[in-house]
Coordinates of C-alpha atoms and ligand atoms in Angstrom, one line a residue:
M1 CA 0.0 0.0 0.0
I2 CA 1.3 3.5 -0.8
I3 CA -1.2 5.5 1.2
K4 CA -0.2 7.4 4.4
D5 CA -1.6 7.0 7.9
E6 CA -2.7 10.6 8.2
Y7 CA -4.5 13.1 5.8
D8 CA -6.4 16.4 6.2
V9 CA -9.5 14.7 4.9
V10 CA -10.6 11.1 4.2
V11 CA -13.5 10.6 1.8
V12 CA -15.4 7.3 2.0
G13 CA -16.8 6.4 -1.4
A14 CA -15.6 7.3 -4.9
G15 CA -19.0 7.9 -6.5
P16 CA -19.9 11.3 -7.9
A17 CA -20.4 12.8 -4.4
G18 CA -17.1 11.6 -3.0
S19 CA -15.1 12.6 -6.1
S20 CA -16.7 16.0 -6.3
T21 CA -16.0 16.6 -2.6
A22 CA -12.4 15.5 -3.0
L23 CA -11.9 17.6 -6.1
A24 CA -12.9 20.8 -4.2
I25 CA -10.7 19.9 -1.3
A26 CA -7.7 19.0 -3.4
R27 CA -8.1 22.3 -5.4
S28 CA -7.7 24.2 -2.1
G29 CA -4.3 22.5 -1.6
L30 CA -5.3 20.1 1.2
D31 CA -4.2 16.5 1.5
V32 CA -7.2 14.3 0.7
L33 CA -7.6 10.5 0.3
I34 CA -10.7 8.8 -1.3
V35 CA -11.2 5.1 -0.4
D36 CA -13.7 2.8 -2.1
R37 CA -14.6 -0.8 -1.4
N38 CA -15.1 -1.6 -5.0
Q39 CA -12.2 -3.2 -6.9
E40 CA -12.8 -1.0 -9.9
L41 CA -14.2 2.6 -9.8
G42 CA -17.8 2.9 -11.2
C43 CA -18.4 -0.9 -11.2
P44 CA -20.9 -2.3 -10.7
K45 CA -23.1 0.5 -12.1
R46 CA -26.5 1.1 -10.3
C47 CA -27.9 3.8 -12.5
G48 CA -30.1 4.7 -15.5
E49 CA -27.2 7.0 -16.5
G50 CA -29.4 10.0 -17.4
F51 CA -27.4 13.2 -17.0
G52 CA -26.8 16.8 -18.3
D53 CA -24.2 19.5 -18.3
Y54 CA -25.5 21.6 -15.4
A55 CA -23.7 20.0 -12.5
L56 CA -20.3 19.7 -14.3
N57 CA -20.4 23.4 -15.2
Q58 CA -20.9 24.1 -11.5
I59 CA -17.6 22.4 -10.7
G60 CA -15.7 23.8 -13.7
L61 CA -15.5 20.6 -15.7
K62 CA -16.6 19.9 -19.2
R63 CA -18.5 17.1 -20.8
N64 CA -16.2 14.4 -22.3
E65 CA -17.3 12.5 -25.4
K66 CA -15.6 9.3 -24.1
W67 CA -18.3 8.7 -21.5
V68 CA -21.4 10.0 -23.5
D69 CA -23.3 7.0 -25.0
Q70 CA -26.3 8.8 -26.4
Y71 CA -27.5 12.4 -26.7
I72 CA -31.2 13.1 -25.8
N73 CA -33.6 15.7 -27.2
G74 CA -36.8 14.9 -25.3
A75 CA -39.0 12.3 -23.8
L76 CA -42.1 10.2 -24.4
L77 CA -44.4 9.9 -21.4
Y78 CA -47.0 7.2 -21.4
A79 CA -50.2 7.4 -19.2
P80 CA -51.8 4.1 -17.9
N81 CA -54.3 4.2 -20.8
G82 CA -51.5 4.4 -23.4
K83 CA -51.9 8.1 -24.1
K84 CA -48.5 9.5 -25.2
I85 CA -47.1 12.9 -24.3
V86 CA -44.2 13.9 -26.6
M87 CA -41.7 16.3 -25.2
D88 CA -39.4 17.4 -28.1
Y89 CA -37.0 20.2 -27.4
G90 CA -35.7 20.3 -31.0
K91 CA -32.1 20.2 -29.7
D92 CA -30.0 18.0 -27.4
V93 CA -30.8 18.7 -23.7
G94 CA -29.0 15.9 -22.0
Y95 CA -27.4 12.5 -22.5
I96 CA -27.0 8.9 -21.3
I97 CA -23.6 8.3 -19.9
D98 CA -21.5 5.3 -19.3
R99 CA -21.1 5.4 -15.5
K100 CA -18.2 3.0 -15.5
K101 CA -16.2 5.5 -17.5
F102 CA -17.8 8.6 -15.9
D103 CA -17.1 7.7 -12.3
K104 CA -13.4 6.8 -13.2
W105 CA -13.0 10.1 -15.1
L106 CA -14.4 12.2 -12.3
A107 CA -12.2 10.4 -9.7
L108 CA -9.2 11.0 -11.9
E109 CA -10.1 14.7 -12.2
A110 CA -9.8 14.8 -8.3
C111 CA -6.5 12.9 -8.6
K112 CA -5.2 15.4 -11.2
A113 CA -6.0 18.2 -8.7
G114 CA -3.9 16.4 -6.0
A115 CA -6.2 13.8 -4.3
Q116 CA -5.1 10.2 -3.8
I117 CA -7.4 7.1 -4.3
Q118 CA -7.3 3.6 -2.9
T119 CA -9.8 1.1 -4.2
K120 CA -10.7 -2.4 -2.7
T121 CA -10.6 -0.7 0.7
I122 CA -13.6 -1.1 2.9
V123 CA -14.1 1.2 5.8
D124 CA -15.5 -0.8 8.7
G125 CA -15.2 1.6 11.6
I126 CA -14.8 5.1 12.8
I127 CA -12.1 6.5 15.1
K128 CA -13.8 8.7 17.6
E129 CA -12.2 10.5 20.5
S130 CA -13.9 12.9 23.0
D131 CA -16.9 13.2 20.7
F132 CA -14.8 14.1 17.7
V133 CA -14.4 11.8 14.6
K134 CA -10.7 11.5 14.1
G135 CA -10.3 8.9 11.3
I136 CA -11.3 5.5 10.0
H137 CA -10.6 1.8 10.5
A138 CA -10.3 0.1 7.1
K139 CA -9.3 -3.1 5.4
F140 CA -7.4 -3.4 2.0
L141 CA -7.7 -7.0 0.9
S142 CA -6.8 -8.8 4.1
E143 CA -4.8 -6.0 5.6
H144 CA -6.3 -4.0 8.5
F145 CA -5.2 -0.4 9.2
D146 CA -6.2 3.0 10.6
I147 CA -6.1 6.4 8.9
R148 CA -6.4 9.6 10.9
A149 CA -7.9 12.7 9.4
K150 CA -9.2 16.1 10.5
V151 CA -12.5 15.5 8.7
V152 CA -14.1 12.2 7.4
V153 CA -16.6 12.5 4.6
A154 CA -19.4 9.9 4.4
A155 CA -20.0 9.7 0.6
D156 CA -20.9 6.0 0.8
G157 CA -24.1 6.0 -1.1
A158 CA -27.7 5.0 -0.5
E159 CA -26.9 2.1 1.9
S160 CA -24.6 4.3 3.9
T161 CA -23.2 3.0 7.2
I162 CA -20.4 5.4 7.9
A163 CA -22.4 8.4 9.3
K164 CA -24.5 6.0 11.4
K165 CA -21.4 4.3 12.8
A166 CA -20.1 7.7 13.8
G167 CA -23.4 8.3 15.8
M168 CA -25.3 10.5 13.3
K169 CA -29.1 10.0 13.1
I170 CA -29.9 9.2 9.5
P171 CA -33.4 8.6 7.9
S172 CA -34.1 4.9 7.8
S173 CA -37.9 4.7 7.3
P174 CA -38.9 2.6 4.2
N175 CA -41.1 5.6 3.3
F176 CA -37.9 7.4 2.3
F177 CA -36.7 4.7 -0.2
D178 CA -37.7 3.4 -3.6
S179 CA -36.6 0.0 -4.9
G180 CA -34.7 0.4 -8.2
F181 CA -34.2 -2.5 -10.6
Q182 CA -32.8 -2.4 -14.1
Y183 CA -31.6 -4.4 -17.1
E184 CA -29.2 -3.1 -19.7
M185 CA -30.7 -4.6 -22.8
A186 CA -29.5 -4.9 -26.4
G187 CA -31.4 -5.9 -29.6
I188 CA -34.5 -3.9 -28.7
D189 CA -36.7 -1.9 -30.9
L190 CA -36.4 1.7 -29.7
E191 CA -39.2 4.1 -30.6
D192 CA -36.8 7.0 -30.9
K193 CA -33.2 6.6 -29.8
K194 CA -33.0 10.3 -28.9
K195 CA -35.9 10.2 -26.4
L196 CA -36.2 8.9 -22.9
E197 CA -39.4 6.8 -22.4
F198 CA -41.4 6.8 -19.2
Y199 CA -44.4 4.5 -18.4
F200 CA -46.8 5.4 -15.5
G201 CA -49.6 3.5 -13.8
Q202 CA -50.4 1.7 -10.6
K203 CA -50.5 -1.7 -12.4
I204 CA -47.2 -0.9 -14.3
A205 CA -45.1 0.6 -11.5
P206 CA -47.1 1.5 -8.4
G207 CA -46.1 4.9 -7.1
G208 CA -43.2 5.2 -9.5
Y209 CA -42.5 4.5 -13.2
I210 CA -40.7 2.4 -15.7
W211 CA -38.0 4.0 -17.8
I212 CA -36.2 3.2 -21.1
F213 CA -33.0 5.2 -21.5
P214 CA -31.4 4.7 -24.9
K215 CA -27.7 3.9 -25.0
G216 CA -27.4 3.7 -28.8
E217 CA -29.2 2.2 -31.9
D218 CA -30.8 -0.8 -30.2
R219 CA -29.4 -0.7 -26.6
A220 CA -31.0 0.8 -23.5
N221 CA -31.2 0.8 -19.7
V222 CA -34.7 -0.6 -19.0
G223 CA -35.6 0.0 -15.4
I224 CA -38.2 0.6 -12.7
G225 CA -38.4 2.5 -9.5
I226 CA -41.3 1.8 -7.1
S227 CA -41.9 2.4 -3.4
A228 CA -39.9 0.0 -1.2
E229 CA -43.1 -0.8 0.6
N230 CA -44.8 -2.7 -2.2
S231 CA -45.8 -6.4 -1.7
R232 CA -44.4 -7.4 -5.1
T233 CA -40.8 -6.8 -6.1
A234 CA -39.6 -4.2 -8.6
K235 CA -38.2 -7.0 -10.7
A236 CA -41.6 -8.7 -10.9
Y237 CA -43.2 -5.5 -12.3
L238 CA -40.4 -4.9 -14.8
D239 CA -40.4 -8.5 -16.0
K240 CA -44.1 -8.3 -16.7
F241 CA -43.7 -5.1 -18.6
I242 CA -40.9 -6.6 -20.7
K243 CA -42.8 -9.8 -21.4
T244 CA -45.9 -8.0 -22.6
N245 CA -44.1 -5.4 -24.8
R246 CA -43.1 -6.4 -28.4
K247 CA -40.2 -4.0 -28.6
F248 CA -38.2 -6.4 -26.3
E249 CA -39.1 -9.6 -28.3
K250 CA -35.5 -10.0 -29.7
G251 CA -33.8 -8.3 -26.7
S252 CA -30.9 -9.7 -24.7
I253 CA -30.2 -8.8 -21.1
I254 CA -26.5 -7.8 -21.0
E255 CA -26.4 -6.4 -17.5
V256 CA -28.5 -6.6 -14.3
N257 CA -28.4 -4.0 -11.5
G258 CA -30.5 -2.4 -8.9
G259 CA -30.6 -0.9 -5.4
A260 CA -32.2 1.5 -3.0
I261 CA -33.0 5.0 -4.2
P262 CA -33.4 7.4 -1.2
L263 CA -36.2 9.5 -2.6
G264 CA -37.1 11.6 0.4
G265 CA -36.1 12.3 4.0
V266 CA -33.6 15.1 3.1
M267 CA -31.6 15.7 6.2
H268 CA -31.6 19.0 8.1
D269 CA -28.4 18.3 9.9
M270 CA -25.6 16.6 7.9
V271 CA -22.6 17.4 10.1
M272 CA -21.0 16.4 13.4
N273 CA -17.6 17.1 15.0
G274 CA -15.1 16.0 12.3
L275 CA -17.6 14.4 10.0
L276 CA -19.9 15.4 7.1
V277 CA -22.3 13.3 5.0
V278 CA -22.9 13.9 1.2
G279 CA -24.8 12.5 -1.8
D280 CA -27.1 9.6 -1.6
A281 CA -25.9 8.9 1.9
A282 CA -27.5 12.3 2.8
H283 CA -30.6 11.6 0.7
Q284 CA -29.6 14.4 -1.7
I285 CA -31.6 13.1 -4.7
N286 CA -34.4 14.6 -6.8
P287 CA -37.5 12.8 -5.2
L288 CA -39.6 13.3 -8.3
H289 CA -37.5 11.6 -11.0
G290 CA -34.8 9.9 -8.8
G291 CA -31.8 11.7 -10.4
G292 CA -29.0 11.9 -8.0
L293 CA -25.9 12.4 -10.1
A294 CA -26.2 16.2 -10.4
E295 CA -27.3 16.6 -6.8
S296 CA -24.3 14.6 -5.5
I297 CA -21.9 16.6 -7.6
I298 CA -23.3 20.0 -6.5
A299 CA -23.5 18.9 -2.8
G300 CA -19.9 17.6 -3.1
K301 CA -18.7 21.0 -4.2
I302 CA -20.5 22.7 -1.3
A303 CA -19.1 20.2 1.2
G304 CA -15.6 20.4 -0.1
T305 CA -15.5 24.2 0.0
V306 CA -16.9 24.3 3.6
I307 CA -14.4 21.6 4.8
S308 CA -11.5 23.5 3.2
D309 CA -12.6 26.8 4.9
A310 CA -13.1 25.0 8.3
I311 CA -9.6 23.5 8.2
A312 CA -8.1 26.8 7.2
K313 CA -9.9 28.3 10.3
N314 CA -8.8 25.4 12.4
D315 CA -12.4 24.6 13.4
V316 CA -13.7 21.3 12.2
S317 CA -16.3 21.1 15.0
R318 CA -19.9 20.7 14.1
R319 CA -20.1 24.5 14.4
G320 CA -17.2 25.0 12.0
L321 CA -18.8 22.6 9.5
S322 CA -22.4 23.7 9.9
N323 CA -22.1 26.2 7.0
Y324 CA -22.6 23.1 4.8
N325 CA -26.2 22.7 6.2
R326 CA -26.9 26.3 5.7
I327 CA -25.6 26.7 2.1
W328 CA -26.9 23.3 0.9
W329 CA -30.4 24.0 2.2
K330 CA -30.4 27.5 0.6
E331 CA -29.1 26.2 -2.8
R332 CA -30.8 22.8 -3.1
G333 CA -32.6 21.6 0.1
N334 CA -35.7 23.8 -0.1
K335 CA -36.3 22.8 -3.7
L336 CA -35.9 19.1 -3.0
K337 CA -38.3 19.4 -0.1
N338 CA -40.9 20.9 -2.4
L339 CA -40.4 18.1 -4.9
E340 CA -40.8 15.6 -2.1
K341 CA -44.3 17.0 -1.5
A342 CA -45.1 16.6 -5.2
K343 CA -43.8 13.0 -5.1
T344 CA -46.1 12.2 -2.1
L345 CA -49.1 13.5 -4.1
F346 CA -48.1 11.8 -7.3
E347 CA -47.5 8.3 -5.9
K348 CA -51.1 8.2 -4.5
L349 CA -52.8 8.9 -7.9
S350 CA -55.0 6.2 -9.3
D351 CA -54.7 5.2 -12.9
R352 CA -57.8 7.1 -13.7
Q353 CA -56.3 10.2 -12.1
L354 CA -53.1 9.7 -13.9
N355 CA -55.0 9.5 -17.2
T356 CA -56.8 12.8 -16.4
L357 CA -53.4 14.3 -15.5
A358 CA -52.0 13.2 -18.9
N359 CA -54.9 15.0 -20.6
E360 CA -54.3 18.2 -18.6
L361 CA -50.5 18.4 -18.8
D362 CA -48.5 19.9 -21.6
K363 CA -44.7 20.2 -22.0
K364 CA -44.5 23.5 -20.3
K365 CA -46.5 22.4 -17.2
I366 CA -44.4 19.2 -16.9
E367 CA -41.2 21.3 -17.1
E368 CA -42.4 23.6 -14.3
I369 CA -43.4 20.8 -12.1
T370 CA -40.1 18.8 -12.5
S371 CA -38.1 22.0 -11.8
G372 CA -39.8 22.5 -8.5
N373 CA -42.5 25.1 -9.4
L374 CA -45.5 23.5 -8.0
S375 CA -48.3 26.1 -8.6
K376 CA -49.4 24.4 -11.8
L377 CA -49.5 21.0 -10.1
M378 CA -51.6 22.4 -7.2
K379 CA -54.3 23.6 -9.7
L380 CA -54.3 20.2 -11.3
I381 CA -54.7 18.4 -8.0
S382 CA -58.1 20.0 -7.5
K383 CA -59.3 18.5 -10.8
L384 CA -57.7 15.2 -9.9
A385 CA -59.5 15.3 -6.5
I386 CA -62.8 15.4 -8.4
V387 CA -61.8 12.3 -10.4
G388 CA -60.9 10.6 -7.1
I389 CA -64.4 11.4 -5.6
K390 CA -66.1 10.2 -8.8
E391 CA -64.1 6.9 -8.5
K392 CA -65.1 6.5 -4.9
L393 CA -68.7 7.0 -5.9
G394 CA -68.3 4.4 -8.6
F395 CA -68.8 6.5 -11.8
Ligands
FAD1 C1 -31.6 1.7 -10.5 C2 -31.1 3.1 -10.3 C3 -31.2 4.0 -11.4 C4 -30.7 5.4 -11.3 N1 -30.8 6.2 -12.4 C5 -30.3 7.4 -12.3 C6 -30.2 8.3 -13.4 O1 -30.6 7.9 -14.5 N2 -29.7 9.6 -13.3 C7 -29.3 10.0 -12.1 O2 -28.9 11.2 -12.0 N3 -29.3 9.2 -11.0 C8 -29.8 7.9 -11.0 N4 -29.7 7.1 -9.9 C9 -29.2 7.7 -8.7 C10 -27.7 7.7 -8.8 O3 -27.1 6.5 -9.2 C11 -27.1 8.1 -7.4 O4 -27.8 9.3 -6.9 C12 -25.6 8.5 -7.4 O5 -24.9 7.3 -7.7 C13 -25.2 9.0 -6.0 O6 -23.8 9.2 -6.0 P1 -23.1 8.9 -4.6 O7 -21.6 9.3 -4.9 O8 -23.8 9.6 -3.5 O9 -23.2 7.4 -4.3 P2 -22.7 6.1 -5.1 O10 -22.6 6.4 -6.5 O11 -23.5 5.0 -4.6 O12 -21.2 5.9 -4.5 C14 -21.0 5.5 -3.2 C15 -19.6 4.7 -3.2 O13 -19.3 4.4 -1.8 C16 -18.7 3.2 -1.8 N5 -18.8 2.6 -0.4 C17 -20.0 2.3 0.2 N6 -19.7 1.9 1.5 C18 -18.4 1.9 1.6 C19 -17.5 1.5 2.7 N7 -17.9 1.1 3.8 N8 -16.1 1.6 2.5 C20 -15.7 2.1 1.3 N9 -16.5 2.4 0.2 C21 -17.8 2.3 0.4 C22 -19.4 2.4 -2.9 O14 -18.6 1.3 -3.3 C23 -19.7 3.4 -3.9 O15 -18.7 3.4 -4.9 C24 -30.2 5.8 -10.0 C25 -30.1 4.9 -8.9 C26 -30.6 3.6 -9.1 C27 -30.4 2.6 -7.9

């Protein structure tokens, strides 16, 4: 092993949140180590891989063609009754990435700025002294060791254990998690390789949706996200959808992945003495569509900047790190909280209400709702309530 036994900062997790945090810290000239339990960065992927330029611009990086699989210019939304809403922007507005390449690239950008990385290293404990986190216990292959740090960053994803091990209270209710399951498929008949496809309905994906994210001519991520509290598994719903849809008749499953998606429960307090939590581990994810890449990267930048300031001021106490709570809530938290309310309303809609919603929605209204402006949605809810009452009365 070539790593040292002491750093200014140790980041646990080399996903987008961890790499973005380490990038900001390394740019400020501090000594930062990222450790990840995986033997290869970015593998296995657990993601539909939908992304855009916005977050990268925020951290001063540019899109790189080597990890873009497919440019996207819109979306096709399907209501339970099959009604299709076409959203066409007439220009590319996002893309589907290759996360295995993207995660490596982002981590290497942090390295170029001065960070160090160690893979195949699982963090299995926290060093805590006088109520201050002082480092980590870790294992590289069969070798156990400790690393001391002024600040430890828990960027260890949706099934995070690090912040909890340090004694932080993190949201654990199943209400705050969706189950995600996905196949990467080849040989499928895509309707339009430049459009994302979304399928809604309580019979199709209760409280969530099925997605098809094109990755080329006949290849796509085909996945589902539903509430973790369903009696049937996400896989069962996805398999049924695939079996009953002709576009998959000649398809092959070339990769299987899935995992928890923390769609809710955004944390008010994400710091303690010597520790800070970021990304999926802090439930920093768009609750309406489940996108967490951009949120993780932006939160990482905020976290890294606050940590660098706190170390410069020689105050890594919870007070010294609490600017992270304040800045993140102002820039992202309030918007995500609003979207969490929209998600709660959306997941309760019956198929009949969803069909009514599909009739009422146009491209502009959908854009406003997904960007956190809920006034249009609130007006629609009153119409949907009438549909709900009619349903209850049986007509
Ligand atoms: C099925 C599915 C589809 C999705 N689709 C999209 C999408 O299309 N677009 C989008 O924006 N978002 C999507 N997301 C969400 C997105 O994948 C996450 O929001 C994003 O990966 C969060 O980044 P992160 O760095 O916080 O966590 P992660 O990317 O999960 O990284 C955490 C890292 O920590 C490491 N780690 C964990 N524990 C330890 C430990 N004890 N010691 C050392 N290392 C550890 C892990 O190995 C991992 O590399 C999807 C999620 C799922 C499950």
